Amino acid sequence: MHIKRLTSGWLGSLICLLAGAVIPLSFAPFNFWPAGILAPPILALLLIDQPRGRSWLRSLLFGFGLFGAGASWVYISIHDFGRTPIWLALIMTGLFVGFLALVFSLPFYLFRRWFTPDKTTILIGFPAVWVLGEWLRSWLLTGFPWLYSGYAHIDTWLAGWAPIFGVYGLSLFVVTTGCGIVWLGLQLRGKANQSNHTNIAPPTRLQFAIPAALLVVIWGGGALLEKIEWTHFNDDDKVEIAIIQPNIPLEVKWNPFYRTHILDTLLALSEPHWDADLILWPEAAIPLMYSEADEFLAEVETLAAHHNTALISGIIFDDREQLKYFNSILGLGAASQIYFKQRLVPFGEYVPLEKYLRGLIEFFDLPNSIIHPGPRNQHNLQTADYAVAPYICYEVVYPDLVAANLDSAELMLTISNDAWFGDSIGPLQHFQMAQMRALENGRYMIRGTNTGLSGIISNKGKIETSGSQFVQEAVIGTAYRTHGSTPFSKIRSYPTVIFCFAILLALILRRSWQ
């Protein structure tokens, strides 16, 4: 089919919607990473020489396909656990996906407005806009940093770049790869200078060689960088881990009738593993406020101290003086300190526009939607020999937050309660993001959840051991305290973001000089 026909009318818009919906196939649990390479340049081609209004509509449809296929699992928490009627849950899910699609579309509307879509702009400008769009989604209105293209490449050669440039750098290379492949294909077939709907000039040999060389550098460089050991450990750095996965249904989690049963379950699952160096309980594992849990915490503190075990658990901390509640991680026994979650989940932990929304429907009154954010620059959890960098649930999907809070910690851990998303693909995507954080920072990541997946991830982002979803179990394994640091843990995402802005500035100046 001729490219001009594909870019005309409703057919091109439909292809944008479908191309966006294909991208989630590149992430867990499908892991068909070529889909994430080939879909973005389809959007680039279908924006060429289109009116601004149509360009915006197509990027909006692409975003709706991306988040509709990849993030609509929020329906489960809205309907199943928020007890929202089906019709209203569908509307709210649609509004959520539509808002994300709108945020996704804005950079591409500006891209079409400010840039002439010649071969250079498509090859380097479009990937830069894509990455800046991902970066925008990391902070706008607290952010939703989900479905970044780079996450699909934990196990490809591109993973070698992650300890240097992080997930944004991988996204830049992914989209550049796609644009380079498509552009080379068009040149080889002679389509670039045959199509009368574009102003792309016939390529010279040098122009043909540049994208080919770029692909070799991106993928070959990644393969070589994988061999570098940015961080190191030895046998003395071994830490025996027991991750307790209690699999407590959300329906009974905060019901006082089940409180004793839940506490007994945590202790019974932990009992065979007091010889472990570290026992991890999941997010808000203790179904009591901190001020109400004195007796239980004293019992656990005594058990853990007697066995010289670091027990780390999630608990809701209530500040009675300030009437504030914090989602926190507490160290007991051989561990100490308490950490308060900084990045909160909208509607799940707090309600935006609370005075207008709370009480309208049950979803806006979820039991945890009273949480306050913790302060910045908190201390890591401590044991006698090492520090552990803690992250609660949603925080682990923020690459710069994780790197900024790492400090001198030799281990990382994250706790969560992904039961809110049932048996959808959401928890599997979440686990994959934790893998990327381990790879970026060269640290072992211990992940404990209520219903799964719980597991241990190596400093190379590989899964060392993992449990099963919706199973009550203890996941046993070994982690290592790692020393040294990766470039990313020091410089974070700033160089990649600045580089993308510099590319766009250069293209704007180039256009003004023509």
Coordinates of C-alpha atoms in Angstrom, one line a residue, residues 21-337:
A21 CA -2.0 -0.2 21.3
V22 CA 0.8 -2.5 20.1
I23 CA 3.5 -0.9 22.3
P24 CA 2.4 -2.6 25.6
L25 CA 3.3 -6.0 23.9
S26 CA 6.9 -5.0 24.3
F27 CA 6.7 -4.9 28.1
A28 CA 6.1 -7.6 30.7
P29 CA 4.5 -10.1 30.6
F30 CA 4.7 -10.3 26.8
N31 CA 8.2 -9.0 26.3
F32 CA 7.9 -8.8 22.5
W33 CA 10.4 -5.9 22.4
P34 CA 10.4 -5.3 18.6
A35 CA 6.9 -3.9 18.9
G36 CA 8.2 -1.0 20.9
I37 CA 10.8 -0.3 18.3
L38 CA 8.6 -0.3 15.2
A39 CA 5.5 1.5 16.6
P40 CA 6.9 5.0 17.3
P41 CA 8.2 5.7 13.8
I42 CA 4.7 4.8 12.5
L43 CA 3.5 7.9 14.4
A44 CA 6.4 9.9 13.0
L45 CA 5.5 9.0 9.4
L46 CA 1.8 9.6 9.9
L47 CA 2.4 13.2 11.2
I48 CA 4.3 14.2 8.1
D49 CA 2.8 17.0 6.2
Q50 CA -0.5 16.8 8.1
P51 CA -2.5 19.8 9.2
R52 CA -1.8 20.7 12.8
G53 CA -5.2 19.7 14.0
R54 CA -4.9 16.3 12.4
S55 CA -1.4 15.8 13.8
W56 CA -2.7 16.5 17.3
L57 CA -5.6 14.1 16.8
R58 CA -3.3 11.3 15.6
S59 CA -0.9 11.7 18.5
L60 CA -3.9 11.8 20.8
L61 CA -5.2 8.5 19.3
F62 CA -1.7 7.0 19.5
G63 CA -1.6 7.8 23.2
F64 CA -5.1 6.5 23.8
G65 CA -4.1 3.2 22.2
L66 CA -0.9 3.1 24.3
F67 CA -2.5 3.7 27.7
G68 CA -5.8 2.1 26.8
A69 CA -4.0 -1.2 26.2
G70 CA -1.2 -0.7 28.7
A71 CA -2.7 1.0 31.8
S72 CA -6.5 0.5 31.8
W73 CA -6.0 -2.1 34.5
V74 CA -6.8 0.8 36.9
Y75 CA -10.4 -0.3 36.2
I76 CA -9.8 -3.1 38.7
S77 CA -9.0 -0.8 41.6
I78 CA -11.8 1.6 40.7
H79 CA -14.5 -1.0 40.2
D80 CA -13.5 -4.1 42.3
F81 CA -12.0 -2.4 45.3
G82 CA -13.5 1.1 45.0
R83 CA -17.0 -0.4 44.6
T84 CA -17.8 1.9 41.8
P85 CA -20.6 0.8 39.4
I86 CA -19.4 -0.7 36.2
W87 CA -20.7 2.2 34.0
L88 CA -19.0 4.8 36.2
A89 CA -15.8 2.8 36.5
L90 CA -15.6 2.6 32.7
I91 CA -16.1 6.3 32.4
M92 CA -13.5 7.0 35.1
T93 CA -11.0 4.6 33.4
G94 CA -11.7 6.3 30.1
L95 CA -11.1 9.7 31.6
F96 CA -7.8 8.5 33.1
V97 CA -6.6 7.0 29.8
G98 CA -7.8 10.1 27.9
F99 CA -5.9 12.4 30.2
L100 CA -2.7 10.4 29.8
A101 CA -3.3 10.4 26.0
L102 CA -3.7 14.2 26.1
V103 CA -0.4 14.7 28.0
F104 CA 1.2 12.3 25.6
S105 CA 0.0 14.3 22.6
L106 CA 1.1 17.8 23.6
P107 CA 4.8 17.4 22.7
F108 CA 4.0 16.0 19.3
Y109 CA 1.6 18.8 18.5
L110 CA 4.4 21.2 19.3
F111 CA 6.8 19.0 17.2
R112 CA 4.5 19.3 14.2
R113 CA 4.1 23.0 14.7
W114 CA 7.7 24.0 15.2
F115 CA 9.7 21.6 13.0
T116 CA 9.9 20.7 9.3
P117 CA 9.7 16.9 9.0
D118 CA 12.8 16.3 6.9
K119 CA 15.0 13.2 7.4
T120 CA 17.2 14.8 10.1
T121 CA 14.2 15.9 12.1
I122 CA 12.6 12.5 12.0
L123 CA 15.9 10.6 12.8
I124 CA 16.9 12.7 15.8
G125 CA 14.2 15.2 16.5
F126 CA 11.3 12.8 16.9
P127 CA 13.1 10.6 19.4
A128 CA 14.1 13.6 21.4
V129 CA 10.5 14.8 21.6
W130 CA 9.4 11.2 22.6
V131 CA 11.8 11.2 25.5
L132 CA 10.9 14.7 26.6
G133 CA 7.3 13.5 26.6
E134 CA 8.2 10.6 28.9
W135 CA 10.0 13.0 31.2
L136 CA 7.0 15.3 31.2
R137 CA 4.8 12.4 32.4
S138 CA 7.2 11.9 35.3
W139 CA 6.4 15.1 37.1
L140 CA 3.3 16.8 35.6
L141 CA 0.6 16.8 38.3
T142 CA 2.8 14.5 40.4
G143 CA 3.4 12.3 37.4
F144 CA 2.5 8.8 36.0
P145 CA 5.9 7.5 34.8
W146 CA 4.6 4.3 33.2
L147 CA 5.1 2.6 29.9
Y148 CA 8.5 4.1 29.1
S149 CA 9.9 2.5 25.9
G150 CA 13.2 1.7 27.6
Y151 CA 11.7 -0.7 30.1
A152 CA 11.3 -3.3 27.3
H153 CA 15.0 -3.7 27.0
I154 CA 16.1 -5.2 30.3
D155 CA 17.3 -8.3 28.4
T156 CA 18.6 -6.8 25.1
W157 CA 22.0 -5.3 24.2
L158 CA 20.5 -1.8 25.0
A159 CA 20.6 -2.8 28.7
G160 CA 24.3 -2.0 28.7
W161 CA 23.4 1.7 28.4
A162 CA 21.1 1.8 31.5
P163 CA 23.8 2.2 34.1
I164 CA 24.9 5.3 32.3
F165 CA 21.8 7.0 30.9
G166 CA 19.0 5.2 32.7
V167 CA 15.6 4.4 31.2
Y168 CA 15.3 7.7 29.4
G169 CA 18.5 7.0 27.6
L170 CA 17.2 3.6 26.6
S171 CA 14.0 5.1 25.3
L172 CA 16.0 7.6 23.2
F173 CA 17.9 4.7 21.7
V174 CA 14.8 2.6 21.1
V175 CA 12.9 5.3 19.2
T176 CA 16.0 6.3 17.3
T177 CA 16.4 2.7 16.3
G178 CA 12.9 2.5 15.0
C179 CA 13.2 5.8 13.1
G180 CA 16.5 4.7 11.7
I181 CA 15.2 1.3 10.5
V182 CA 12.1 2.8 8.9
W183 CA 14.1 5.6 7.2
L184 CA 16.7 3.2 5.8
G185 CA 13.9 0.9 4.6
L186 CA 12.2 3.8 2.8
Q187 CA 15.5 4.8 1.2
L188 CA 16.3 1.3 0.1
R189 CA 12.9 1.0 -1.5
G190 CA 13.2 4.3 -3.2
K191 CA 10.0 5.6 -1.4
A192 CA 11.5 8.6 0.2
N193 CA 11.9 10.6 -3.0
Q194 CA 8.9 9.1 -4.8
S195 CA 6.3 10.3 -2.4
N196 CA 4.9 13.7 -3.4
H197 CA 3.5 14.4 0.1
T198 CA 6.9 15.0 1.8
N199 CA 9.8 17.4 1.3
I200 CA 12.4 14.8 2.1
A201 CA 15.3 15.1 -0.4
P202 CA 16.9 12.0 -2.1
P203 CA 19.7 10.8 0.2
T204 CA 23.4 11.0 -0.5
R205 CA 25.7 8.2 0.4
L206 CA 26.7 10.0 3.5
Q207 CA 23.2 10.6 4.5
F208 CA 22.4 6.9 4.0
A209 CA 25.5 5.9 6.1
I210 CA 24.7 8.2 9.1
P211 CA 21.6 6.3 10.3
A212 CA 23.2 3.0 9.6
A213 CA 26.3 3.9 11.7
L214 CA 24.1 5.3 14.4
L215 CA 22.3 2.0 14.8
V216 CA 25.7 0.1 14.9
V217 CA 26.9 2.5 17.7
I218 CA 23.7 2.2 19.7
W219 CA 23.4 -1.6 19.7
G220 CA 27.1 -2.5 19.4
G221 CA 28.0 0.0 22.2
G222 CA 25.3 -1.5 24.4
A223 CA 26.7 -5.0 23.9
L224 CA 30.2 -3.8 24.9
L225 CA 29.0 -1.9 27.9
E226 CA 27.1 -4.9 29.3
K227 CA 30.5 -6.4 30.0
I228 CA 31.5 -3.5 32.4
E229 CA 31.1 -4.2 36.1
W230 CA 30.1 -0.8 37.5
T231 CA 29.6 -2.2 41.0
H232 CA 31.2 -5.2 42.7
F233 CA 30.7 -7.6 45.7
N234 CA 32.4 -10.6 47.2
D235 CA 31.3 -13.6 49.3
D236 CA 31.4 -11.6 52.5
D237 CA 28.7 -9.3 51.1
K238 CA 26.1 -12.1 51.1
V239 CA 22.7 -11.4 52.7
E240 CA 20.3 -14.2 53.2
I241 CA 16.7 -12.9 52.6
A242 CA 13.2 -14.1 53.5
I243 CA 10.4 -12.2 51.8
I244 CA 7.0 -12.8 53.5
Q245 CA 4.1 -12.8 51.1
P246 CA 0.9 -13.1 53.3
N247 CA -1.6 -12.8 50.4
I248 CA -4.2 -11.0 52.6
P249 CA -7.4 -10.1 50.6
L250 CA -8.0 -6.4 50.5
E251 CA -11.5 -6.9 51.6
V252 CA -10.4 -8.0 55.1
K253 CA -7.1 -6.1 55.4
W254 CA -8.5 -3.4 57.7
N255 CA -11.4 -5.3 59.2
P256 CA -10.7 -5.5 63.0
F257 CA -12.3 -9.0 63.0
Y258 CA -9.3 -10.3 61.0
R259 CA -6.6 -8.4 62.7
T260 CA -5.3 -11.2 64.9
H261 CA -5.4 -13.6 62.0
I262 CA -3.3 -11.3 59.9
L263 CA -0.7 -10.8 62.6
D264 CA -0.6 -14.5 63.3
T265 CA -0.1 -15.2 59.6
L266 CA 2.9 -12.8 59.4
L267 CA 4.5 -14.5 62.5
A268 CA 3.8 -18.0 61.3
L269 CA 5.3 -17.4 57.8
S270 CA 8.4 -15.8 59.4
E271 CA 8.9 -18.4 62.1
P272 CA 11.0 -20.8 60.0
H273 CA 13.2 -18.0 58.8
W274 CA 14.5 -16.2 61.8
D275 CA 18.0 -17.4 60.9
A276 CA 17.9 -15.1 57.7
D277 CA 19.8 -11.9 57.8
L278 CA 16.8 -9.9 56.6
I279 CA 13.1 -10.6 56.7
L280 CA 10.8 -8.4 54.7
W281 CA 7.1 -7.8 55.2
P282 CA 5.1 -6.0 52.5
E283 CA 3.5 -2.5 52.4
A284 CA 1.3 -1.8 55.4
A285 CA 1.7 -5.4 56.4
I286 CA 0.7 -4.7 60.0
P287 CA -3.0 -3.9 60.1
L288 CA -2.6 -1.4 62.9
M289 CA -1.6 2.2 63.2
Y290 CA 1.9 2.7 64.6
S291 CA 0.6 4.1 67.8
E292 CA -1.8 1.2 68.3
A293 CA 0.9 -1.5 67.6
D294 CA 3.1 -1.1 70.7
E295 CA 2.5 -4.6 72.0
F296 CA 2.9 -6.3 68.7
L297 CA 6.0 -4.3 67.7
A298 CA 7.7 -5.0 71.0
E299 CA 7.1 -8.8 70.5
V300 CA 8.5 -8.7 67.0
E301 CA 11.4 -6.5 68.1
T302 CA 12.3 -9.0 70.8
L303 CA 12.2 -12.0 68.3
A304 CA 14.2 -10.2 65.7
A305 CA 16.8 -8.9 68.1
H306 CA 17.2 -12.4 69.7
H307 CA 18.1 -13.9 66.3
N308 CA 20.1 -10.8 65.2
T309 CA 17.7 -10.5 62.2
A310 CA 16.8 -7.3 60.5
L311 CA 13.0 -7.3 60.1
I312 CA 11.7 -4.6 57.8
S313 CA 7.9 -4.0 57.5
G314 CA 5.4 -1.6 56.1
I315 CA 3.1 0.1 58.6
I316 CA 0.9 3.2 58.6
F317 CA 2.5 5.8 60.9
D318 CA 0.1 8.1 62.7
D319 CA 1.3 11.4 64.0
R320 CA -1.2 12.2 66.7
E321 CA 0.0 15.7 67.3
Q322 CA -0.2 16.9 63.8
L323 CA -3.1 14.6 62.9
K324 CA -1.2 13.2 59.9
Y325 CA -0.7 9.7 58.5
F326 CA 2.3 8.4 56.6
N327 CA 2.9 5.2 54.6
S328 CA 6.1 4.1 56.1
I329 CA 8.8 1.4 56.4
L330 CA 10.0 0.4 59.8
G331 CA 13.2 -1.4 60.8
L332 CA 13.2 -3.7 63.8
G333 CA 15.7 -6.0 65.4
A334 CA 19.0 -5.6 63.7
A335 CA 17.5 -2.9 61.6
S336 CA 16.6 0.7 62.6
Q337 CA 15.1 3.9 61.4

